[in-house]
Amino acid sequence: MEWDAQVVRLHGYLCLRYCFQNIQCWVVALIMSFLSATAANAGSPNILILLTDDQGFGDLSYYGNPHLKTPAIDSFARESVEFKRFYVSPVCAPTRASLLTGRDSYRTGVTDTWKGMATMHQDEVTLAEVLRQEGYATGLFGKWHLGDTYPYRPQDQGFDTVLMHRGGGIGQPSDPPGNSYFDPQLLWQGKMKSFSGYCMDIYTDKTIEFITAHQNQPFFAFLATNTPHTPLQVPDSYAEPYLEAGLPEETSKIYGMVANIDHNFARILAKLDELGLAENTITIFMSDNGPKVFSDIRHMAGMNGEKTDVLEAGIRSPFFLRWPAGLKAPQVIETIAAHIDLMPTLLDACKIEGTDYAFDGQSLMPLMTGVSTAWPERTIFIQWHRGKPPKPYRNFAAIETRWKLLQRNDKFSETKPQNFELYDLEKDPGETRNLADTHPDIVERLRSRYDQWLADVSSTRGYADLPSGIGSLQENPVLLTHQDRLGGKKWGTDDFYPDAYWPVDLLQDGVYTVTFDLYKKVSESATAVFTLGNQTFQTRIPAGSQQAVFKDLTLRKGSGKVTARINVSEALLGPRFVQIKWTPAKSK
């Protein structure tokens, strides 16, 4: 019995020791995990960018808006480095291309916002691609607008986690019929999925999930909302305070959408604080272009113009950058800067070097750290107009610290006469006094610099069509929408235009199924015609159907143009969508 008791005592001792050792291991493991995460984040700052859509410089109470309340953004601005003169493009897709590449959008293939001209070359090196190579988790939430099909999608350009809508916005022709800001259908990891709630709230939820999941490694979260862009859809509770204040309905809804952005920004900042990540996260708040103005009650912060203009209100963005671990704040910087500066600045902050990045922008870190007090004068060039290639002097601006030359009479049409304007922004920030006639020497100097810039960016690769890749495992089927369709006068209607087409690159010979989705059911039997290059196919559409299906088409590898039409009686119609599905050959 005594021996048995000793055995029991020995067994108990060994068990206690084993448990103690395991507890030690767990404690050590937890400490090492914490230290590892802390060390990783200390050396590699996280990056969070909130890019709003059509939010004007004056759409913040921080900039004196007497009606709109944005407490979270205002508080954040007071803790940040603020650039008072940060320039972007007058429309959204070019800004996004420049922001993500550090290059003028004309170099990237992005010249406009629709008809295939908002597609970025797949060989452009994006901020997400570089950061992912450095071990960052990368996520996009909301608006991409740089190509909806392979190989131009965000997941083809460096983003691992992607929640997005197609095209330039929810409710546009590239979207499912009837899609709304409420309970939208969105692409989640490349697959269409229905969500419940308001779009900006959904993007924010997913951004917070992403940050939480990757809190122990450096991350890049790009929250690019489609608000406050039209259609003006927002929960009533956000718009009501402005309606009750007597503001017009459009302005009230826009301000309500910005208030919702402010609410969601506060949620994200709170999560960073909760997780202990705020100190070493570079957080940026900015907009992609100026506001769409519906009423003269809109607060413009003393500026003139609106979205699509190269006047200050069309191309000036609020820009706040907070990084407590790396930068002293608050700071207010008056030096001119632009979207092309963002990528080189962030790579500099992360101490990521690269010799192959042909940036047009430059790092702003020397300005923000105070290393450089003598900042050389530079000229920032902005241009946008409908169509491609860019035409000399159409809706352009050449901007220096003091002087700004612009020509804005022909952004939608070439029929208007050109009229050069010169403004002294130091004395006349509202651009009210055109000095072109009194300073012809300055006009000629800035115009000459502009000529050199346009020739340079246009010589990079030209402005060729960018074809969708058909017949790959990366995306199958491929949906062709009006977002990427070139030609035609109207957008998002069933009008047929002989000059309308989709450029495609059929990646391999094979068997394909092509489906037309029509805008409405045909009332009588009709004929659908599908053409790819010199191959043409026809199929019948029975009366009452809203779809045409071409089964088992043998298509040949190569590049070409897709055209699609529906013959109904004497009329010609175009489809809403063209879906092309490749059938991979079965392995033997």
Coordinates of C-alpha atoms in Angstrom, one line a residue:
M1 CA 0.0 0.0 0.0
E2 CA 2.9 2.3 0.9
W3 CA 4.5 1.7 -2.5
D4 CA 1.1 2.4 -4.2
A5 CA 0.9 5.7 -2.4
Q6 CA 4.4 6.7 -3.5
V7 CA 3.4 5.9 -7.1
V8 CA 0.3 8.0 -6.8
R9 CA 2.3 10.9 -5.3
L10 CA 4.9 10.6 -8.0
H11 CA 2.2 10.5 -10.7
G12 CA 0.6 13.6 -9.2
Y13 CA 3.9 15.4 -9.2
L14 CA 4.6 14.6 -12.8
C15 CA 1.1 15.7 -13.8
L16 CA 1.5 19.0 -12.0
R17 CA 4.9 19.5 -13.6
Y18 CA 3.6 18.7 -17.0
C19 CA 0.7 21.1 -16.6
F20 CA 3.1 23.8 -15.3
Q21 CA 5.4 23.3 -18.2
N22 CA 2.5 23.5 -20.6
I23 CA 1.3 26.7 -19.0
Q24 CA 4.7 28.1 -19.3
C25 CA 4.7 27.2 -23.0
W26 CA 1.4 28.8 -23.5
V27 CA 2.5 32.0 -21.8
V28 CA 5.8 32.0 -23.7
A29 CA 3.9 31.4 -26.9
L30 CA 1.4 34.2 -26.2
I31 CA 4.3 36.6 -25.3
M32 CA 6.2 35.7 -28.5
S33 CA 3.1 36.0 -30.6
F34 CA 2.5 39.5 -29.2
L35 CA 6.1 40.5 -29.5
S36 CA 6.2 39.2 -33.1
A37 CA 3.0 41.0 -34.1
T38 CA 4.2 44.2 -32.4
A39 CA 7.6 44.0 -34.1
A40 CA 6.0 43.3 -37.5
N41 CA 3.7 46.2 -37.1
A42 CA 6.5 48.5 -35.7
G43 CA 8.6 47.9 -38.8
S44 CA 5.7 47.8 -41.4
P45 CA 2.9 50.3 -40.9
N46 CA -0.6 49.3 -41.8
I47 CA -2.3 51.4 -44.5
L48 CA -5.9 52.3 -44.5
I49 CA -7.3 54.6 -47.2
L50 CA -10.9 55.9 -47.2
L51 CA -11.6 57.3 -50.7
T52 CA -15.1 58.9 -51.1
D53 CA -16.9 59.5 -54.4
D54 CA -18.0 63.0 -55.5
Q55 CA -17.4 64.5 -52.0
G56 CA -16.5 68.1 -52.4
F57 CA -13.8 70.0 -50.5
G58 CA -16.6 71.9 -48.7
D59 CA -18.6 68.9 -47.7
L60 CA -17.1 68.8 -44.2
S61 CA -17.9 70.8 -41.2
Y62 CA -14.1 71.0 -40.7
Y63 CA -14.1 73.4 -43.7
G64 CA -16.8 75.6 -42.5
N65 CA -19.9 73.8 -43.8
P66 CA -22.7 75.5 -41.8
H67 CA -25.2 72.6 -42.2
L68 CA -23.2 69.3 -42.5
K69 CA -21.8 67.8 -39.3
T70 CA -18.8 65.5 -39.7
P71 CA -17.4 65.1 -36.1
A72 CA -15.3 62.0 -36.7
I73 CA -13.6 63.3 -39.8
D74 CA -13.1 66.7 -38.2
S75 CA -11.5 65.1 -35.1
F76 CA -9.3 63.0 -37.4
A77 CA -8.3 66.0 -39.4
R78 CA -7.1 67.8 -36.2
E79 CA -4.9 64.8 -35.5
S80 CA -3.4 64.6 -39.0
V81 CA -1.1 66.1 -41.5
E82 CA -3.4 68.2 -43.7
F83 CA -2.6 69.1 -47.3
K84 CA -4.7 72.2 -48.1
R85 CA -3.9 72.0 -51.9
F86 CA -4.2 68.3 -52.9
Y87 CA -5.2 67.8 -56.5
V88 CA -7.1 64.9 -58.1
S89 CA -8.7 64.3 -61.5
P90 CA -12.1 65.9 -62.2
V91 CA -13.7 62.4 -62.5
C92 CA -13.2 59.2 -60.6
A93 CA -11.5 56.5 -62.7
P94 CA -8.4 58.6 -63.6
T95 CA -7.9 59.5 -60.0
R96 CA -8.1 55.8 -58.9
A97 CA -5.5 54.9 -61.6
S98 CA -3.1 57.6 -60.5
L99 CA -3.6 56.9 -56.8
L100 CA -2.8 53.2 -57.2
T101 CA 0.2 53.5 -59.6
G102 CA 1.8 56.9 -58.9
R103 CA 1.5 57.7 -62.6
D104 CA -0.5 60.0 -64.7
S105 CA -3.7 58.2 -65.7
Y106 CA -3.0 58.7 -69.4
R107 CA 0.0 56.4 -69.1
T108 CA -2.2 53.6 -67.6
G109 CA -4.8 53.5 -70.3
V110 CA -7.5 55.2 -68.2
T111 CA -8.8 58.2 -70.1
D112 CA -12.5 58.4 -69.1
T113 CA -15.1 56.8 -66.9
W114 CA -17.1 54.7 -69.4
K115 CA -17.2 52.8 -72.7
G116 CA -14.1 50.8 -72.1
M117 CA -12.0 53.8 -71.3
A118 CA -11.9 53.2 -67.5
T119 CA -9.8 50.0 -67.9
M120 CA -6.2 50.0 -66.6
H121 CA -3.4 48.1 -68.3
Q122 CA -2.7 44.9 -66.5
D123 CA 1.0 45.4 -66.5
E124 CA 0.7 48.6 -64.4
V125 CA 2.3 48.0 -61.0
T126 CA -0.2 48.9 -58.3
L127 CA 0.3 49.8 -54.7
A128 CA -1.5 46.6 -53.7
E129 CA 0.9 44.4 -55.8
V130 CA 4.0 45.9 -54.2
L131 CA 2.6 45.7 -50.7
R132 CA 1.5 42.1 -51.2
Q133 CA 5.0 41.2 -52.3
E134 CA 6.2 42.6 -49.0
G135 CA 3.9 40.4 -46.9
Y136 CA 0.9 42.7 -46.6
A137 CA -2.7 41.5 -46.6
T138 CA -4.5 43.5 -49.2
G139 CA -8.2 44.2 -49.4
L140 CA -10.5 46.4 -51.6
F141 CA -14.0 47.3 -50.4
G142 CA -16.5 49.2 -52.6
K143 CA -15.6 50.8 -55.9
W144 CA -12.8 49.7 -58.2
H145 CA -13.8 51.2 -61.6
L146 CA -10.5 50.2 -63.4
G147 CA -11.8 47.2 -65.3
D148 CA -14.5 44.6 -64.6
T149 CA -13.1 41.6 -66.5
Y150 CA -9.9 39.5 -66.4
P151 CA -7.1 40.6 -66.3
Y152 CA -8.0 44.0 -65.0
R153 CA -10.0 43.2 -61.9
P154 CA -8.6 44.1 -58.4
Q155 CA -7.8 40.5 -57.7
D156 CA -5.7 40.5 -60.9
Q157 CA -3.9 43.7 -59.6
G158 CA -2.8 42.8 -56.1
F159 CA -5.9 42.6 -53.9
D160 CA -6.5 39.3 -52.1
T161 CA -9.8 40.2 -50.5
V162 CA -12.3 41.9 -52.8
L163 CA -15.9 43.2 -52.2
M164 CA -17.0 45.4 -55.0
H165 CA -19.7 46.6 -57.4
R166 CA -19.1 46.6 -61.1
G167 CA -18.5 49.6 -63.2
G168 CA -18.7 53.1 -61.9
G169 CA -21.4 52.7 -59.4
I170 CA -24.4 50.7 -58.1
G171 CA -27.4 51.1 -60.4
Q172 CA -25.3 51.8 -63.5
P173 CA -25.7 49.7 -66.7
S174 CA -23.0 47.2 -65.7
D175 CA -25.0 46.3 -62.5
P176 CA -27.7 43.7 -62.2
P177 CA -31.2 45.2 -63.1
G178 CA -32.8 46.9 -60.1
N179 CA -29.7 46.9 -58.0
S180 CA -29.8 49.5 -55.2
Y181 CA -27.7 51.1 -52.4
F182 CA -30.0 49.1 -50.1
D183 CA -29.6 45.3 -49.9
P184 CA -27.3 45.4 -53.0
Q185 CA -25.9 42.6 -55.0
L186 CA -22.1 42.8 -54.9
L187 CA -19.1 40.8 -56.1
W188 CA -17.6 39.0 -53.1
Q189 CA -14.3 37.3 -54.1
G190 CA -15.4 37.3 -57.7
K191 CA -18.9 35.8 -57.1
M192 CA -22.2 37.8 -57.1
K193 CA -23.8 37.7 -53.7
S194 CA -26.8 39.4 -52.1
F195 CA -26.2 41.5 -49.0
S196 CA -28.5 43.0 -46.5
G197 CA -28.2 46.7 -45.4
Y198 CA -26.9 49.9 -46.8
C199 CA -23.9 49.7 -49.1
M200 CA -21.5 51.9 -47.1
D201 CA -22.4 50.0 -43.9
I202 CA -21.6 46.7 -45.7
Y203 CA -18.3 47.9 -47.0
T204 CA -17.4 49.1 -43.5
D205 CA -18.4 45.8 -41.9
K206 CA -16.1 43.9 -44.3
T207 CA -13.3 46.4 -43.8
I208 CA -13.5 45.9 -40.1
E209 CA -13.6 42.1 -40.5
F210 CA -10.5 42.3 -42.7
I211 CA -8.6 44.5 -40.2
T212 CA -9.5 42.2 -37.4
A213 CA -8.5 39.0 -39.3
H214 CA -5.1 40.5 -40.2
Q215 CA -4.4 42.4 -37.0
N216 CA -1.2 40.4 -36.5
Q217 CA 0.3 41.2 -39.9
P218 CA 0.7 44.4 -41.9
F219 CA -2.4 45.2 -44.0
F220 CA -3.5 47.5 -46.7
A221 CA -7.3 48.2 -46.6
F222 CA -8.7 50.3 -49.4
L223 CA -12.2 51.4 -48.6
A224 CA -13.4 53.1 -51.8
T225 CA -17.1 53.9 -51.3
N226 CA -19.5 54.9 -54.1
T227 CA -21.1 57.5 -51.8
P228 CA -22.1 60.3 -52.0
H229 CA -22.2 59.6 -55.8
T230 CA -25.6 59.5 -57.5
P231 CA -28.2 57.9 -57.3
L232 CA -28.8 59.8 -54.1
Q233 CA -30.0 56.9 -51.9
V234 CA -29.5 57.1 -48.2
P235 CA -31.4 56.0 -45.1
D236 CA -34.0 58.6 -44.2
S237 CA -32.6 59.1 -40.7
Y238 CA -29.4 60.6 -42.3
A239 CA -31.1 63.0 -44.7
E240 CA -34.0 64.2 -42.4
P241 CA -32.0 66.7 -40.4
Y242 CA -31.0 68.6 -43.5
L243 CA -34.5 68.4 -45.0
E244 CA -35.9 69.8 -41.7
A245 CA -33.3 72.6 -42.0
G246 CA -34.9 73.6 -45.3
L247 CA -32.1 72.4 -47.6
P248 CA -33.1 71.1 -51.1
E249 CA -33.7 67.4 -51.4
E250 CA -30.6 66.6 -53.4
T251 CA -28.3 68.5 -51.1
S252 CA -30.0 66.9 -48.1
K253 CA -29.4 63.5 -49.4
I254 CA -25.8 64.2 -50.3
Y255 CA -25.1 65.6 -46.8
G256 CA -26.9 62.6 -45.3
M257 CA -24.6 60.3 -47.3
V258 CA -21.5 62.2 -46.0
A259 CA -22.9 61.9 -42.5
N260 CA -23.2 58.2 -43.0
I261 CA -19.5 58.1 -44.2
D262 CA -18.5 60.0 -41.1
H263 CA -20.4 57.5 -38.9
N264 CA -18.7 54.5 -40.6
F265 CA -15.3 56.2 -40.5
A266 CA -15.7 56.5 -36.7
R267 CA -16.5 52.8 -36.5
I268 CA -13.2 52.0 -38.3
L269 CA -11.1 54.3 -36.2
A270 CA -12.6 52.8 -33.0
K271 CA -11.7 49.3 -34.2
L272 CA -8.1 50.4 -34.8
D273 CA -8.0 51.8 -31.2
E274 CA -9.6 48.7 -29.8
L275 CA -7.0 46.4 -31.5
G276 CA -4.1 48.7 -30.5
L277 CA -3.3 49.4 -34.2
A278 CA -4.0 53.1 -34.5
E279 CA -0.5 54.1 -33.5
N280 CA 1.2 52.4 -36.5
T281 CA -1.5 52.6 -39.1
I282 CA -1.2 55.2 -41.9
T283 CA -4.8 56.3 -42.2
I284 CA -5.8 58.6 -45.1
F285 CA -9.1 60.3 -45.8
M286 CA -9.7 61.9 -49.3
S287 CA -12.1 62.2 -52.2
D288 CA -11.7 61.2 -55.8
N289 CA -13.0 64.5 -57.4
G290 CA -15.2 67.5 -56.8
P291 CA -18.9 67.5 -56.0
K292 CA -21.8 67.2 -58.3
V293 CA -23.6 70.4 -57.4
F294 CA -27.4 70.5 -57.6
S295 CA -28.0 73.7 -55.7
D296 CA -26.4 77.0 -55.0
I297 CA -26.9 76.3 -51.3
R298 CA -24.1 73.8 -51.5
H299 CA -21.1 74.9 -49.4
M300 CA -18.1 75.3 -51.7
A301 CA -15.4 76.5 -49.2
G302 CA -14.8 79.6 -51.4
M303 CA -14.1 77.7 -54.6
N304 CA -15.5 77.7 -58.0
G305 CA -16.6 74.8 -60.2
E306 CA -17.8 71.2 -59.7
K307 CA -17.1 67.6 -60.7
T308 CA -15.8 67.4 -64.3
D309 CA -14.4 70.9 -64.1
V310 CA -10.7 71.8 -63.9
L311 CA -11.6 74.7 -61.7
E312 CA -10.5 74.3 -58.1
A313 CA -13.7 72.8 -56.8
G314 CA -13.6 70.1 -59.4
I315 CA -10.0 68.9 -58.7
R316 CA -9.3 69.8 -55.0
S317 CA -9.7 67.0 -52.5
P318 CA -9.7 67.1 -48.7
F319 CA -6.6 65.2 -47.7
F320 CA -5.7 64.1 -44.2
L321 CA -3.0 61.6 -43.3
R322 CA -2.5 60.3 -39.7
W323 CA 0.4 58.2 -38.6
P324 CA 1.1 58.7 -34.9
A325 CA 4.2 56.4 -34.9
G326 CA 5.8 58.1 -37.8
L327 CA 4.7 61.7 -38.1
K328 CA 4.1 64.7 -35.9
A329 CA 0.7 66.2 -36.0
P330 CA -1.2 68.3 -36.4
Q331 CA 0.4 69.9 -39.4
V332 CA -1.0 72.0 -42.2
I333 CA 1.0 71.9 -45.5
E334 CA 0.3 74.5 -48.2
T335 CA 2.6 72.9 -50.8
I336 CA 0.8 71.6 -53.8
A337 CA 0.5 67.8 -54.1
A338 CA -1.6 65.3 -56.1
H339 CA -2.9 61.8 -56.4
I340 CA 0.2 60.7 -58.3
D341 CA 2.2 61.3 -55.1
L342 CA 0.4 58.8 -52.9
M343 CA 2.0 55.6 -53.9
P344 CA 5.6 56.9 -53.8
T345 CA 4.8 58.5 -50.4
L346 CA 3.5 55.3 -48.9
L347 CA 6.3 53.1 -50.2
D348 CA 8.8 55.6 -48.8
A349 CA 7.0 55.5 -45.4
C350 CA 7.1 51.7 -45.5
K351 CA 10.8 51.8 -46.5
I352 CA 10.1 49.8 -49.6
E353 CA 12.5 50.6 -52.4
G354 CA 12.1 49.8 -56.1
T355 CA 14.1 50.8 -59.1
D356 CA 11.5 49.9 -61.7
Y357 CA 8.7 52.1 -60.6
A358 CA 8.4 54.9 -63.2
F359 CA 6.5 57.3 -61.0
D360 CA 5.2 60.7 -62.1
G361 CA 4.6 61.6 -58.5
Q362 CA 7.1 62.0 -55.7
S363 CA 7.2 61.1 -52.0
L364 CA 5.8 63.7 -49.7
M365 CA 7.6 62.2 -46.7
P366 CA 10.3 64.9 -46.7
L367 CA 7.6 67.5 -46.4
M368 CA 5.7 65.8 -43.6
T369 CA 8.8 64.9 -41.6
G370 CA 10.4 68.3 -42.0
V371 CA 13.5 66.9 -43.7
S372 CA 13.1 69.2 -46.7
T373 CA 12.3 72.8 -46.1
A374 CA 13.3 73.9 -49.6
W375 CA 10.7 72.2 -51.8
P376 CA 11.3 72.7 -55.5
E377 CA 8.6 74.3 -57.6
R378 CA 6.6 71.8 -59.7
T379 CA 3.8 71.9 -62.2
I380 CA 0.9 69.5 -61.8
F381 CA -1.1 68.7 -64.9
I382 CA -4.7 67.7 -64.9
Q383 CA -6.8 66.8 -68.0
W384 CA -10.0 65.0 -68.7
H385 CA -12.6 65.1 -71.5
R386 CA -15.0 62.6 -73.1
G387 CA -13.3 60.1 -75.4
K388 CA -9.8 59.1 -76.3
P389 CA -7.1 59.9 -77.2
P390 CA -6.7 63.1 -75.3
K391 CA -6.8 66.2 -77.5
P392 CA -4.5 69.2 -76.8
Y393 CA -6.0 71.8 -74.5
R394 CA -9.3 70.1 -74.0
N395 CA -10.4 70.7 -70.3
F396 CA -6.9 70.9 -68.9
A397 CA -5.1 72.7 -66.1
A398 CA -1.4 73.4 -65.5
I399 CA -1.0 74.3 -61.8
E400 CA 1.9 75.9 -59.9
T401 CA 2.1 77.2 -56.4
R402 CA 0.9 80.6 -57.6
W403 CA -0.2 80.4 -61.2
K404 CA -2.8 78.2 -62.8
L405 CA -3.5 78.0 -66.6
L406 CA -6.6 76.2 -67.7
Q407 CA -8.9 75.8 -70.7
R408 CA -12.4 74.4 -69.9
N409 CA -14.8 75.0 -72.7
D410 CA -14.8 71.6 -74.4
K411 CA -15.0 68.8 -71.9
F412 CA -18.0 67.2 -73.5
S413 CA -17.8 68.6 -77.0
E414 CA -15.1 69.8 -79.4
T415 CA -17.4 72.4 -80.9
K416 CA -16.9 75.1 -78.4
P417 CA -14.1 77.7 -79.0
Q418 CA -11.0 77.4 -76.8
N419 CA -10.5 80.1 -74.1
F420 CA -7.4 80.1 -72.0
E421 CA -7.7 81.4 -68.5
L422 CA -4.9 82.3 -66.1
Y423 CA -5.4 82.7 -62.3
D424 CA -3.2 84.0 -59.5
L425 CA -4.3 81.4 -56.9
E426 CA -2.4 83.2 -54.1
K427 CA -4.5 86.4 -54.6
D428 CA -7.6 84.9 -56.2
P429 CA -8.2 81.3 -54.9
G430 CA -11.8 81.5 -56.1
E431 CA -10.7 82.0 -59.8
T432 CA -12.7 85.0 -60.4
R433 CA -10.2 87.2 -62.3
N434 CA -8.8 85.9 -65.6
L435 CA -5.3 87.4 -66.1
A436 CA -4.4 85.6 -69.4
D437 CA -4.5 88.9 -71.4
T438 CA -2.2 90.7 -68.9
H439 CA 0.4 88.0 -68.5
P440 CA 0.9 86.4 -71.9
D441 CA 4.4 85.3 -71.0
I442 CA 3.1 83.2 -68.1
V443 CA 0.4 81.7 -70.3
E444 CA 3.0 80.7 -72.9
R445 CA 5.4 79.3 -70.3
L446 CA 2.7 77.1 -68.8
R447 CA 1.2 76.1 -72.2
S448 CA 4.7 75.0 -73.4
R449 CA 5.1 72.8 -70.3
Y450 CA 1.7 71.4 -70.8
D451 CA 2.6 70.5 -74.4
Q452 CA 5.7 68.7 -73.3
W453 CA 3.7 66.8 -70.6
L454 CA 0.9 65.7 -73.0
A455 CA 3.5 64.5 -75.6
D456 CA 5.3 62.6 -72.9
V457 CA 2.4 60.8 -71.3
S458 CA 0.9 60.0 -74.7
S459 CA 4.2 58.4 -75.9
T460 CA 4.3 55.8 -73.2
R461 CA 2.0 53.3 -74.8
G462 CA -0.7 55.1 -76.8
Y463 CA -4.4 54.6 -76.3
A464 CA -5.2 51.2 -77.7
D465 CA -8.4 49.2 -76.8
L466 CA -7.9 46.9 -73.8
P467 CA -9.5 43.5 -74.5
S468 CA -11.2 41.3 -72.0
G469 CA -9.6 37.9 -71.5
I470 CA -12.0 35.1 -72.5
G471 CA -11.3 31.4 -71.9
S472 CA -9.3 31.3 -68.7
L473 CA -9.7 29.6 -65.3
Q474 CA -9.2 33.0 -63.6
E475 CA -12.7 34.2 -64.7
N476 CA -15.2 31.9 -66.4
P477 CA -17.8 32.9 -67.5
V478 CA -17.0 36.5 -68.5
L479 CA -19.7 39.1 -68.4
L480 CA -19.4 41.9 -71.0
T481 CA -21.4 45.0 -70.0
H482 CA -21.9 48.5 -71.3
Q483 CA -19.1 49.7 -68.9
D484 CA -16.5 48.1 -71.2
R485 CA -18.3 48.4 -74.5
L486 CA -16.8 50.9 -76.9
G487 CA -18.7 53.1 -79.3
G488 CA -22.4 53.9 -79.4
K489 CA -24.0 57.2 -78.5
K490 CA -26.2 56.1 -75.5
W491 CA -25.2 54.1 -72.6
G492 CA -27.4 51.6 -70.8
T493 CA -30.2 51.3 -73.4
D494 CA -31.3 48.7 -75.9
D495 CA -30.4 50.9 -78.8
F496 CA -28.2 49.1 -81.3
Y497 CA -25.2 51.0 -82.7
P498 CA -23.2 49.5 -85.6
D499 CA -20.0 51.0 -84.2
A500 CA -20.5 49.5 -80.7
Y501 CA -18.2 46.5 -79.7
W502 CA -16.3 44.8 -77.0
P503 CA -12.6 44.2 -77.6
V504 CA -11.7 40.6 -76.5
D505 CA -8.8 38.3 -76.4
L506 CA -9.8 34.7 -76.8
L507 CA -7.1 32.9 -75.0
Q508 CA -7.5 29.5 -76.5
D509 CA -9.4 27.5 -79.1
G510 CA -12.4 25.7 -77.6
V511 CA -16.1 25.3 -77.1
Y512 CA -18.0 28.2 -75.7
T513 CA -21.6 29.1 -74.8
V514 CA -22.6 32.7 -75.5
T515 CA -25.7 34.2 -73.8
F516 CA -27.4 37.5 -74.5
D517 CA -29.5 39.0 -71.6
L518 CA -32.0 41.4 -73.1
Y519 CA -33.4 44.5 -71.6
K520 CA -37.0 43.2 -72.0
K521 CA -38.8 40.2 -73.3
V522 CA -39.4 40.0 -77.0
S523 CA -43.1 40.1 -78.0
E524 CA -42.5 38.0 -81.1
S525 CA -39.9 35.6 -82.4
A526 CA -36.6 37.3 -83.0
T527 CA -33.1 36.5 -84.3
A528 CA -29.9 37.1 -82.2
V529 CA -26.6 37.6 -84.0
F530 CA -23.2 37.2 -82.3
T531 CA -20.0 38.1 -84.1
L532 CA -16.4 37.6 -83.0
G533 CA -13.9 38.8 -85.5
N534 CA -14.8 37.1 -88.8
Q535 CA -17.0 34.5 -87.1
T536 CA -20.7 35.1 -87.1
F537 CA -23.5 33.0 -85.4
Q538 CA -27.2 33.3 -85.3
T539 CA -29.9 31.8 -83.0
R540 CA -33.7 32.2 -82.6
I541 CA -35.3 33.9 -79.6
P542 CA -38.8 32.6 -79.0
A543 CA -41.5 35.1 -78.3
G544 CA -41.8 35.9 -74.6
S545 CA -38.1 35.2 -73.9
Q546 CA -35.6 37.6 -72.5
Q547 CA -32.5 35.6 -73.4
A548 CA -30.7 34.3 -76.4
V549 CA -28.3 31.3 -76.0
F550 CA -25.7 30.2 -78.5
K551 CA -24.7 26.7 -77.5
D552 CA -21.4 24.8 -78.2
L553 CA -19.8 27.4 -80.4
T554 CA -16.3 26.4 -81.6
L555 CA -14.3 29.6 -81.4
R556 CA -10.7 30.2 -82.4
K557 CA -7.9 31.7 -80.3
G558 CA -7.1 35.3 -81.1
S559 CA -8.0 39.0 -80.6
G560 CA -11.1 40.5 -82.1
K561 CA -14.2 42.5 -81.6
V562 CA -17.5 41.2 -80.2
T563 CA -20.7 42.7 -81.6
A564 CA -24.2 41.7 -80.6
R565 CA -27.6 42.5 -82.0
I566 CA -31.2 41.3 -81.9
N567 CA -33.4 41.6 -85.0
V568 CA -37.0 42.1 -84.1
S569 CA -39.3 42.8 -87.1
E570 CA -37.7 45.8 -88.7
A571 CA -35.9 47.0 -85.6
L572 CA -32.4 46.3 -84.3
L573 CA -31.8 46.1 -80.6
G574 CA -28.7 45.6 -78.4
P575 CA -28.5 43.3 -75.4
R576 CA -27.9 44.4 -71.8
F577 CA -25.2 41.8 -71.2
V578 CA -23.2 39.3 -73.2
Q579 CA -21.9 36.3 -71.2
I580 CA -19.2 34.1 -72.7
K581 CA -18.5 30.8 -71.0
W582 CA -15.6 28.5 -71.9
T583 CA -15.9 24.7 -71.6
P584 CA -12.5 23.3 -70.6
A585 CA -11.6 20.1 -72.4
K586 CA -11.8 17.1 -70.1
S587 CA -8.4 15.6 -69.3
K588 CA -7.8 12.1 -70.7

